[in-house]
């Protein structure tokens, strides 16, 4: 229960939105900041990003904090400077699981009933006869199947969710695959405003330049990371790089190109190829 009139902070808390991940992974924190459930891996990424070309495009990182006996990463709330923002989460890359997850699942498969049920919900013919009889699918198998439904394989990115200024949320993009489908989602997201698309295109150009200059990017397999698009009615538009939970350092001296096909063993993630396709898709959306 919140008393009227609302303070600015209360308003923000009410309109804060999480478009992916488990509910409960995030908590509100001091003015303009949020807490994300601690992960060693993500923390190490934030620390390394402190002196990298990508720093201007990632949420500010303010260290590890304990709350109610749990650890969290303290970071800037990217929505804090907006009123009634529109938000979209685009997961980047041609692959959404780590090579090591694939190897582990092969060596000791752990079929999960929850993932089996999720698969059947979308397509009762999704599971193989064996998966049907054991009523379980492994995590990488589930993720690979989802990649083929969405635009992850065909475009190198996929839309995870959107929230519009009027409060309507959509996370049902599991089958949004074709370029035309994605164009429609973007046009709806910006309310048909071609200037907003132009602003987003400029932001993506800046991000591409920063990625090309980034040592961090060259030295990491970037899996499951998203671009977070945010705009409001004033025309202010921003794009941020978020979610380093599965971004993994390569062995010393090794680098990735990020724009060549993935073959198991090469650890390529297709991030730059996806960014190029995202750019072209947005260009098409602004010309239609
Ligand atoms: P998953 O791995 O399933 O994608 P996750 O638990 O790693 O989820 P994130 O992807 O980092 O979580 O974030 C989930 C959602 O929370 C994002 O889609 C976005 O809507 C919101 N979010 C994350 N970080 C921020 C931030 N710094 N400011 C504002 N919103 C954020
Ligand atoms: Mg995420
Ligand atoms: Mg994550």
mmCIF file of C-alpha atoms and ligand atoms in Angstrom:
data_model
loop_
_atom_site.group_PDB
_atom_site.id
_atom_site.type_symbol
_atom_site.label_atom_id
_atom_site.label_comp_id
_atom_site.label_asym_id
_atom_site.label_seq_id
_atom_site.Cartn_x
_atom_site.Cartn_y
_atom_site.Cartn_z
ATOM 1 C CA UNK A 1 0.000 0.000 0.000
ATOM 2 C CA UNK A 2 1.453 3.348 -1.055
ATOM 3 C CA UNK A 3 0.117 6.693 0.106
ATOM 4 C CA UNK A 4 -0.746 9.433 -2.411
ATOM 5 C CA UNK A 5 0.957 11.694 -3.497
ATOM 6 C CA UNK A 6 3.928 9.549 -4.411
ATOM 7 C CA UNK A 7 7.504 10.687 -3.957
ATOM 8 C CA UNK A 8 9.784 10.466 -6.981
ATOM 9 C CA UNK A 9 11.456 7.393 -5.490
ATOM 10 C CA UNK A 10 8.138 5.633 -4.902
ATOM 11 C CA UNK A 11 7.060 6.362 -8.439
ATOM 12 C CA UNK A 12 10.281 4.838 -9.743
ATOM 13 C CA UNK A 13 9.914 1.745 -7.611
ATOM 14 C CA UNK A 14 6.395 1.212 -8.888
ATOM 15 C CA UNK A 15 7.388 1.583 -12.521
ATOM 16 C CA UNK A 16 10.620 -0.424 -12.281
ATOM 17 C CA UNK A 17 10.430 -3.411 -14.551
ATOM 18 C CA UNK A 18 12.384 -6.616 -14.957
ATOM 19 C CA UNK A 19 12.035 -8.057 -18.445
ATOM 20 C CA UNK A 20 14.062 -11.239 -17.927
ATOM 21 C CA UNK A 21 15.481 -13.504 -15.258
ATOM 22 C CA UNK A 22 13.960 -14.909 -12.073
ATOM 23 C CA UNK A 23 11.738 -12.579 -10.100
ATOM 24 C CA UNK A 24 13.523 -12.131 -6.796
ATOM 25 C CA UNK A 25 16.943 -11.720 -8.440
ATOM 26 C CA UNK A 26 16.531 -7.968 -8.060
ATOM 27 C CA UNK A 27 15.852 -5.641 -5.131
ATOM 28 C CA UNK A 28 15.312 -1.916 -4.964
ATOM 29 C CA UNK A 29 18.094 0.049 -3.282
ATOM 30 C CA UNK A 30 19.056 3.657 -2.520
ATOM 31 C CA UNK A 31 17.976 6.452 -4.845
ATOM 32 C CA UNK A 32 18.631 5.531 -8.448
ATOM 33 C CA UNK A 33 20.255 2.170 -7.793
ATOM 34 C CA UNK A 34 19.250 -1.501 -7.742
ATOM 35 C CA UNK A 35 20.629 -4.762 -6.367
ATOM 36 C CA UNK A 36 21.131 -7.870 -8.518
ATOM 37 C CA UNK A 37 21.712 -11.271 -6.961
ATOM 38 C CA UNK A 38 25.453 -11.806 -6.618
ATOM 39 C CA UNK A 39 27.421 -13.811 -9.150
ATOM 40 C CA UNK A 40 31.189 -14.092 -8.909
ATOM 41 C CA UNK A 41 31.454 -14.125 -12.671
ATOM 42 C CA UNK A 42 29.393 -10.993 -13.217
ATOM 43 C CA UNK A 43 31.253 -9.165 -10.452
ATOM 44 C CA UNK A 44 34.598 -9.935 -12.092
ATOM 45 C CA UNK A 45 33.260 -8.543 -15.365
ATOM 46 C CA UNK A 46 32.147 -5.287 -13.725
ATOM 47 C CA UNK A 47 35.584 -4.909 -12.117
ATOM 48 C CA UNK A 48 37.395 -5.484 -15.421
ATOM 49 C CA UNK A 49 35.022 -3.098 -17.216
ATOM 50 C CA UNK A 50 36.140 -0.260 -14.910
ATOM 51 C CA UNK A 51 38.976 0.550 -17.277
ATOM 52 C CA UNK A 52 37.579 -0.500 -20.593
ATOM 53 C CA UNK A 53 36.125 1.289 -23.616
ATOM 54 C CA UNK A 54 32.721 -0.252 -22.818
ATOM 55 C CA UNK A 55 32.438 1.532 -19.449
ATOM 56 C CA UNK A 56 30.158 4.347 -20.748
ATOM 57 C CA UNK A 57 27.667 1.741 -21.995
ATOM 58 C CA UNK A 58 27.340 -0.497 -18.918
ATOM 59 C CA UNK A 59 25.417 0.276 -15.722
ATOM 60 C CA UNK A 60 27.518 1.961 -13.035
ATOM 61 C CA UNK A 61 28.874 -0.650 -10.610
ATOM 62 C CA UNK A 62 29.014 0.255 -6.909
ATOM 63 C CA UNK A 63 30.373 -2.917 -5.324
ATOM 64 C CA UNK A 64 28.987 -5.899 -3.422
ATOM 65 C CA UNK A 65 26.438 -5.403 -0.638
ATOM 66 C CA UNK A 66 24.807 -7.759 1.867
ATOM 67 C CA UNK A 67 21.087 -7.572 2.491
ATOM 68 C CA UNK A 68 18.947 -9.993 4.497
ATOM 69 C CA UNK A 69 21.854 -12.445 4.575
ATOM 70 C CA UNK A 70 22.320 -12.474 0.796
ATOM 71 C CA UNK A 71 24.969 -10.889 -1.439
ATOM 72 C CA UNK A 72 24.104 -8.514 -4.261
ATOM 73 C CA UNK A 73 25.824 -6.466 -6.928
ATOM 74 C CA UNK A 74 24.960 -2.821 -6.414
ATOM 75 C CA UNK A 75 24.406 -1.006 -9.703
ATOM 76 C CA UNK A 76 22.841 2.059 -11.233
ATOM 77 C CA UNK A 77 19.164 1.815 -12.095
ATOM 78 C CA UNK A 78 19.116 2.628 -15.806
ATOM 79 C CA UNK A 79 15.438 3.607 -15.630
ATOM 80 C CA UNK A 80 15.967 6.175 -12.870
ATOM 81 C CA UNK A 81 16.320 9.155 -15.197
ATOM 82 C CA UNK A 82 13.147 8.423 -17.115
ATOM 83 C CA UNK A 83 9.484 9.059 -16.468
ATOM 84 C CA UNK A 84 7.205 6.317 -17.787
ATOM 85 C CA UNK A 85 9.957 4.749 -19.891
ATOM 86 C CA UNK A 86 9.521 2.259 -22.702
ATOM 87 C CA UNK A 87 11.982 -0.605 -22.228
ATOM 88 C CA UNK A 88 13.129 -3.490 -24.454
ATOM 89 C CA UNK A 89 15.564 -6.313 -23.674
ATOM 90 C CA UNK A 90 17.367 -7.789 -26.717
ATOM 91 C CA UNK A 91 19.513 -10.830 -25.994
ATOM 92 C CA UNK A 92 22.589 -10.761 -28.236
ATOM 93 C CA UNK A 93 24.468 -13.538 -30.020
ATOM 94 C CA UNK A 94 23.828 -16.744 -31.952
ATOM 95 C CA UNK A 95 24.059 -18.898 -28.834
ATOM 96 C CA UNK A 96 22.594 -18.546 -25.333
ATOM 97 C CA UNK A 97 24.499 -21.260 -23.410
ATOM 98 C CA UNK A 98 28.199 -21.735 -22.738
ATOM 99 C CA UNK A 99 30.211 -24.424 -24.488
ATOM 100 C CA UNK A 100 31.050 -25.819 -21.046
ATOM 101 C CA UNK A 101 27.315 -26.258 -20.295
ATOM 102 C CA UNK A 102 27.042 -28.329 -23.464
ATOM 103 C CA UNK A 103 29.990 -30.515 -22.481
ATOM 104 C CA UNK A 104 28.620 -31.013 -18.959
ATOM 105 C CA UNK A 105 25.154 -31.954 -20.253
ATOM 106 C CA UNK A 106 26.723 -34.494 -22.576
ATOM 107 C CA UNK A 107 28.896 -36.057 -19.876
ATOM 108 C CA UNK A 108 26.237 -36.203 -17.187
ATOM 109 C CA UNK A 109 22.818 -35.355 -18.638
ATOM 110 C CA UNK A 110 20.363 -33.951 -16.101
ATOM 111 C CA UNK A 111 16.893 -34.086 -17.655
ATOM 112 C CA UNK A 112 14.578 -31.514 -16.066
ATOM 113 C CA UNK A 113 10.829 -31.841 -15.860
ATOM 114 C CA UNK A 114 10.227 -28.076 -15.575
ATOM 115 C CA UNK A 115 11.974 -27.491 -18.915
ATOM 116 C CA UNK A 116 10.125 -30.433 -20.474
ATOM 117 C CA UNK A 117 6.820 -28.835 -19.434
ATOM 118 C CA UNK A 118 7.855 -25.433 -20.785
ATOM 119 C CA UNK A 119 8.738 -27.054 -24.103
ATOM 120 C CA UNK A 120 5.426 -28.940 -24.358
ATOM 121 C CA UNK A 121 3.539 -25.750 -23.530
ATOM 122 C CA UNK A 122 4.922 -24.106 -26.684
ATOM 123 C CA UNK A 123 5.021 -27.195 -28.904
ATOM 124 C CA UNK A 124 3.818 -30.646 -27.880
ATOM 125 C CA UNK A 125 5.962 -32.059 -30.721
ATOM 126 C CA UNK A 126 9.092 -30.318 -29.400
ATOM 127 C CA UNK A 127 10.421 -33.166 -27.242
ATOM 128 C CA UNK A 128 11.902 -36.284 -28.863
ATOM 129 C CA UNK A 129 10.262 -39.668 -28.138
ATOM 130 C CA UNK A 130 12.956 -40.328 -25.531
ATOM 131 C CA UNK A 131 12.376 -36.943 -23.882
ATOM 132 C CA UNK A 132 8.643 -37.665 -23.821
ATOM 133 C CA UNK A 133 9.133 -41.009 -22.123
ATOM 134 C CA UNK A 134 11.497 -39.597 -19.467
ATOM 135 C CA UNK A 135 9.404 -36.402 -19.150
ATOM 136 C CA UNK A 136 12.598 -34.347 -19.047
ATOM 137 C CA UNK A 137 14.961 -32.298 -21.232
ATOM 138 C CA UNK A 138 18.449 -31.005 -20.412
ATOM 139 C CA UNK A 139 19.123 -27.274 -20.096
ATOM 140 C CA UNK A 140 21.292 -26.900 -23.243
ATOM 141 C CA UNK A 141 18.800 -28.949 -25.248
ATOM 142 C CA UNK A 142 16.008 -26.631 -24.074
ATOM 143 C CA UNK A 143 18.071 -23.549 -24.880
ATOM 144 C CA UNK A 144 19.076 -24.853 -28.323
ATOM 145 C CA UNK A 145 15.440 -25.593 -29.082
ATOM 146 C CA UNK A 146 14.455 -22.061 -28.045
ATOM 147 C CA UNK A 147 17.200 -20.628 -30.252
ATOM 148 C CA UNK A 148 15.715 -22.318 -33.307
ATOM 149 C CA UNK A 149 12.235 -20.908 -32.557
ATOM 150 C CA UNK A 150 13.440 -17.335 -32.128
ATOM 151 C CA UNK A 151 15.728 -15.124 -34.213
ATOM 152 C CA UNK A 152 18.851 -16.109 -32.242
ATOM 153 C CA UNK A 153 20.151 -18.440 -34.988
ATOM 154 C CA UNK A 154 18.838 -16.544 -37.998
ATOM 155 C CA UNK A 155 19.650 -12.973 -36.889
ATOM 156 C CA UNK A 156 22.067 -13.319 -33.948
ATOM 157 C CA UNK A 157 19.789 -11.611 -31.419
ATOM 158 C CA UNK A 158 16.301 -12.053 -30.024
ATOM 159 C CA UNK A 159 13.753 -9.909 -28.244
ATOM 160 C CA UNK A 160 13.185 -11.090 -24.661
ATOM 161 C CA UNK A 161 10.617 -8.566 -23.517
ATOM 162 C CA UNK A 162 9.185 -5.080 -23.791
ATOM 163 C CA UNK A 163 7.422 -2.710 -21.467
ATOM 164 C CA UNK A 164 5.600 0.330 -22.802
ATOM 165 C CA UNK A 165 4.973 3.637 -21.050
ATOM 166 C CA UNK A 166 1.331 2.684 -20.483
ATOM 167 C CA UNK A 167 2.490 -0.231 -18.356
ATOM 168 C CA UNK A 168 1.804 -3.040 -20.827
ATOM 169 C CA UNK A 169 4.445 -5.743 -20.643
ATOM 170 C CA UNK A 170 5.173 -8.433 -23.217
ATOM 171 C CA UNK A 171 7.520 -11.345 -22.741
ATOM 172 C CA UNK A 172 5.831 -13.703 -25.184
ATOM 173 C CA UNK A 173 8.389 -13.398 -27.976
ATOM 174 C CA UNK A 174 9.570 -17.022 -27.907
ATOM 175 C CA UNK A 175 8.477 -17.459 -31.543
ATOM 176 C CA UNK A 176 9.439 -14.041 -32.909
ATOM 177 C CA UNK A 177 11.919 -15.142 -35.557
ATOM 178 C CA UNK A 178 11.650 -13.427 -38.936
ATOM 179 C CA UNK A 179 13.121 -10.012 -39.682
ATOM 180 C CA UNK A 180 9.618 -8.813 -40.534
ATOM 181 C CA UNK A 181 8.291 -9.933 -37.149
ATOM 182 C CA UNK A 182 11.120 -8.106 -35.371
ATOM 183 C CA UNK A 183 10.502 -4.950 -37.426
ATOM 184 C CA UNK A 184 6.862 -4.993 -36.316
ATOM 185 C CA UNK A 185 7.828 -5.321 -32.645
ATOM 186 C CA UNK A 186 10.234 -2.392 -32.931
ATOM 187 C CA UNK A 187 7.719 -0.208 -34.747
ATOM 188 C CA UNK A 188 5.151 -0.927 -32.090
ATOM 189 C CA UNK A 189 7.744 -0.291 -29.371
ATOM 190 C CA UNK A 190 8.540 3.225 -30.666
ATOM 191 C CA UNK A 191 4.915 3.938 -31.504
ATOM 192 C CA UNK A 192 5.829 4.439 -35.160
ATOM 193 C CA UNK A 193 8.220 7.306 -34.365
ATOM 194 C CA UNK A 194 10.982 7.157 -37.013
ATOM 195 C CA UNK A 195 13.067 9.734 -35.132
ATOM 196 C CA UNK A 196 13.324 7.419 -32.163
ATOM 197 C CA UNK A 197 14.588 4.661 -34.441
ATOM 198 C CA UNK A 198 17.205 7.092 -35.810
ATOM 199 C CA UNK A 199 18.309 7.909 -32.262
ATOM 200 C CA UNK A 200 18.598 4.211 -31.471
ATOM 201 C CA UNK A 201 20.602 3.633 -34.670
ATOM 202 C CA UNK A 202 23.057 6.344 -33.597
ATOM 203 C CA UNK A 203 23.402 4.731 -30.164
ATOM 204 C CA UNK A 204 24.081 1.356 -31.782
ATOM 205 C CA UNK A 205 26.812 2.958 -33.907
ATOM 206 C CA UNK A 206 28.467 4.296 -30.748
ATOM 207 C CA UNK A 207 28.229 0.868 -29.142
ATOM 208 C CA UNK A 208 29.744 -0.787 -32.205
ATOM 209 C CA UNK A 209 32.686 1.630 -32.058
ATOM 210 C CA UNK A 210 33.176 0.964 -28.358
ATOM 211 C CA UNK A 211 33.043 -2.803 -28.917
ATOM 212 C CA UNK A 212 35.677 -2.509 -31.622
ATOM 213 C CA UNK A 213 37.930 -0.578 -29.237
ATOM 214 C CA UNK A 214 37.261 -2.831 -26.214
ATOM 215 C CA UNK A 215 39.924 -5.193 -24.887
ATOM 216 C CA UNK A 216 37.345 -6.752 -22.605
ATOM 217 C CA UNK A 217 35.127 -7.650 -25.570
ATOM 218 C CA UNK A 218 37.996 -9.228 -27.514
ATOM 219 C CA UNK A 219 38.964 -11.384 -24.540
ATOM 220 C CA UNK A 220 35.511 -12.675 -23.534
ATOM 221 C CA UNK A 221 32.906 -15.120 -24.775
ATOM 222 C CA UNK A 222 29.788 -12.924 -24.387
ATOM 223 C CA UNK A 223 26.797 -15.214 -23.817
ATOM 224 C CA UNK A 224 23.329 -14.208 -22.642
ATOM 225 C CA UNK A 225 24.133 -10.503 -22.495
ATOM 226 C CA UNK A 226 21.458 -8.043 -23.606
ATOM 227 C CA UNK A 227 21.105 -4.604 -25.060
ATOM 228 C CA UNK A 228 18.559 -2.666 -23.025
ATOM 229 C CA UNK A 229 16.684 -0.058 -25.111
ATOM 230 C CA UNK A 230 15.026 2.762 -23.148
ATOM 231 C CA UNK A 231 13.134 5.818 -24.390
ATOM 232 C CA UNK A 232 10.370 8.135 -23.230
ATOM 233 C CA UNK A 233 7.910 10.621 -24.716
ATOM 234 C CA UNK A 234 10.524 13.423 -24.757
ATOM 235 C CA UNK A 235 12.463 11.514 -27.424
ATOM 236 C CA UNK A 236 15.340 10.679 -25.080
ATOM 237 C CA UNK A 237 16.703 7.275 -26.133
ATOM 238 C CA UNK A 238 19.490 5.161 -24.639
ATOM 239 C CA UNK A 239 20.968 1.711 -25.229
ATOM 240 C CA UNK A 240 22.898 -0.118 -22.488
ATOM 241 C CA UNK A 241 24.865 -3.345 -22.375
ATOM 242 C CA UNK A 242 23.617 -5.474 -19.449
ATOM 243 C CA UNK A 243 23.840 -8.960 -17.920
ATOM 244 C CA UNK A 244 27.359 -10.381 -17.688
ATOM 245 C CA UNK A 245 26.273 -13.468 -15.748
ATOM 246 C CA UNK A 246 27.597 -15.778 -18.463
ATOM 247 C CA UNK A 247 30.295 -13.588 -19.981
ATOM 248 C CA UNK A 248 33.437 -15.708 -19.678
ATOM 249 C CA UNK A 249 37.131 -14.847 -20.034
ATOM 250 C CA UNK A 250 39.128 -16.753 -22.649
ATOM 251 C CA UNK A 251 42.464 -18.345 -21.778
ATOM 252 C CA UNK A 252 45.353 -15.842 -21.698
ATOM 253 C CA UNK A 253 46.368 -14.715 -25.190
ATOM 254 C CA UNK A 254 43.203 -16.000 -26.911
ATOM 255 C CA UNK A 255 40.684 -13.646 -28.556
ATOM 256 C CA UNK A 256 37.362 -13.875 -30.387
ATOM 257 C CA UNK A 257 36.202 -12.188 -33.589
ATOM 258 C CA UNK A 258 32.471 -12.193 -32.655
ATOM 259 C CA UNK A 259 31.375 -12.091 -36.321
ATOM 260 C CA UNK A 260 32.205 -15.575 -37.601
ATOM 261 C CA UNK A 261 30.056 -18.726 -37.352
ATOM 262 C CA UNK A 262 30.128 -20.744 -34.170
ATOM 263 C CA UNK A 263 31.530 -24.244 -34.275
ATOM 264 C CA UNK A 264 31.842 -26.115 -31.037
ATOM 265 C CA UNK A 265 35.343 -25.471 -29.755
ATOM 266 C CA UNK A 266 35.839 -22.013 -31.266
ATOM 267 C CA UNK A 267 33.702 -20.335 -28.555
ATOM 268 C CA UNK A 268 32.504 -17.682 -30.999
ATOM 269 C CA UNK A 269 29.272 -15.962 -29.900
ATOM 270 C CA UNK A 270 28.193 -14.085 -33.060
ATOM 271 C CA UNK A 271 27.698 -10.881 -31.066
ATOM 272 C CA UNK A 272 28.923 -8.464 -33.761
ATOM 273 C CA UNK A 273 27.093 -10.328 -36.490
ATOM 274 C CA UNK A 274 23.911 -9.995 -34.415
ATOM 275 C CA UNK A 275 24.553 -6.307 -33.824
ATOM 276 C CA UNK A 276 24.938 -5.772 -37.574
ATOM 277 C CA UNK A 277 21.643 -7.564 -38.217
ATOM 278 C CA UNK A 278 19.942 -5.596 -35.449
ATOM 279 C CA UNK A 279 21.206 -2.394 -37.053
ATOM 280 C CA UNK A 280 19.894 -3.386 -40.494
ATOM 281 C CA UNK A 281 16.567 -4.465 -39.011
ATOM 282 C CA UNK A 282 16.131 -1.089 -37.316
ATOM 283 C CA UNK A 283 17.115 0.684 -40.550
ATOM 284 C CA UNK A 284 14.423 -1.243 -42.391
ATOM 285 C CA UNK A 285 11.933 -0.348 -39.659
ATOM 286 C CA UNK A 286 12.705 3.363 -40.080
ATOM 287 C CA UNK A 287 12.259 3.202 -43.861
ATOM 288 C CA UNK A 288 8.970 1.356 -43.902
HETATM 289 P P1 LIG B 1 18.607 -13.674 -17.497
HETATM 290 O O1 LIG B 1 19.962 -14.290 -17.333
HETATM 291 O O2 LIG B 1 17.484 -14.642 -17.467
HETATM 292 O O3 LIG B 1 18.523 -12.746 -18.676
HETATM 293 P P2 LIG B 1 19.308 -12.113 -15.102
HETATM 294 O O4 LIG B 1 18.842 -12.569 -13.766
HETATM 295 O O5 LIG B 1 20.744 -12.324 -15.448
HETATM 296 O O6 LIG B 1 18.349 -12.725 -16.196
HETATM 297 P P3 LIG B 1 19.356 -9.436 -16.203
HETATM 298 O O7 LIG B 1 19.212 -9.980 -17.566
HETATM 299 O O8 LIG B 1 20.636 -8.791 -15.820
HETATM 300 O O9 LIG B 1 18.960 -10.566 -15.128
HETATM 301 O O10 LIG B 1 18.195 -8.379 -15.947
HETATM 302 C C1 LIG B 1 16.843 -8.767 -16.073
HETATM 303 C C2 LIG B 1 15.998 -7.560 -16.403
HETATM 304 O O11 LIG B 1 16.101 -6.590 -15.346
HETATM 305 C C3 LIG B 1 16.409 -6.822 -17.665
HETATM 306 O O12 LIG B 1 15.750 -7.350 -18.795
HETATM 307 C C4 LIG B 1 15.956 -5.400 -17.369
HETATM 308 O O13 LIG B 1 14.576 -5.281 -17.651
HETATM 309 C C5 LIG B 1 16.162 -5.278 -15.867
HETATM 310 N N1 LIG B 1 17.475 -4.689 -15.517
HETATM 311 C C6 LIG B 1 18.639 -5.347 -15.340
HETATM 312 N N2 LIG B 1 19.630 -4.506 -14.972
HETATM 313 C C7 LIG B 1 19.086 -3.273 -14.937
HETATM 314 C C8 LIG B 1 19.582 -1.958 -14.609
HETATM 315 N N3 LIG B 1 20.853 -1.748 -14.253
HETATM 316 N N4 LIG B 1 18.713 -0.914 -14.659
HETATM 317 C C9 LIG B 1 17.421 -1.108 -15.016
HETATM 318 N N5 LIG B 1 16.895 -2.310 -15.331
HETATM 319 C C10 LIG B 1 17.702 -3.382 -15.286
HETATM 320 MG MG1 LIG B 2 19.473 -11.136 -19.069
HETATM 321 MG MG1 LIG B 3 21.715 -13.392 -16.932
#
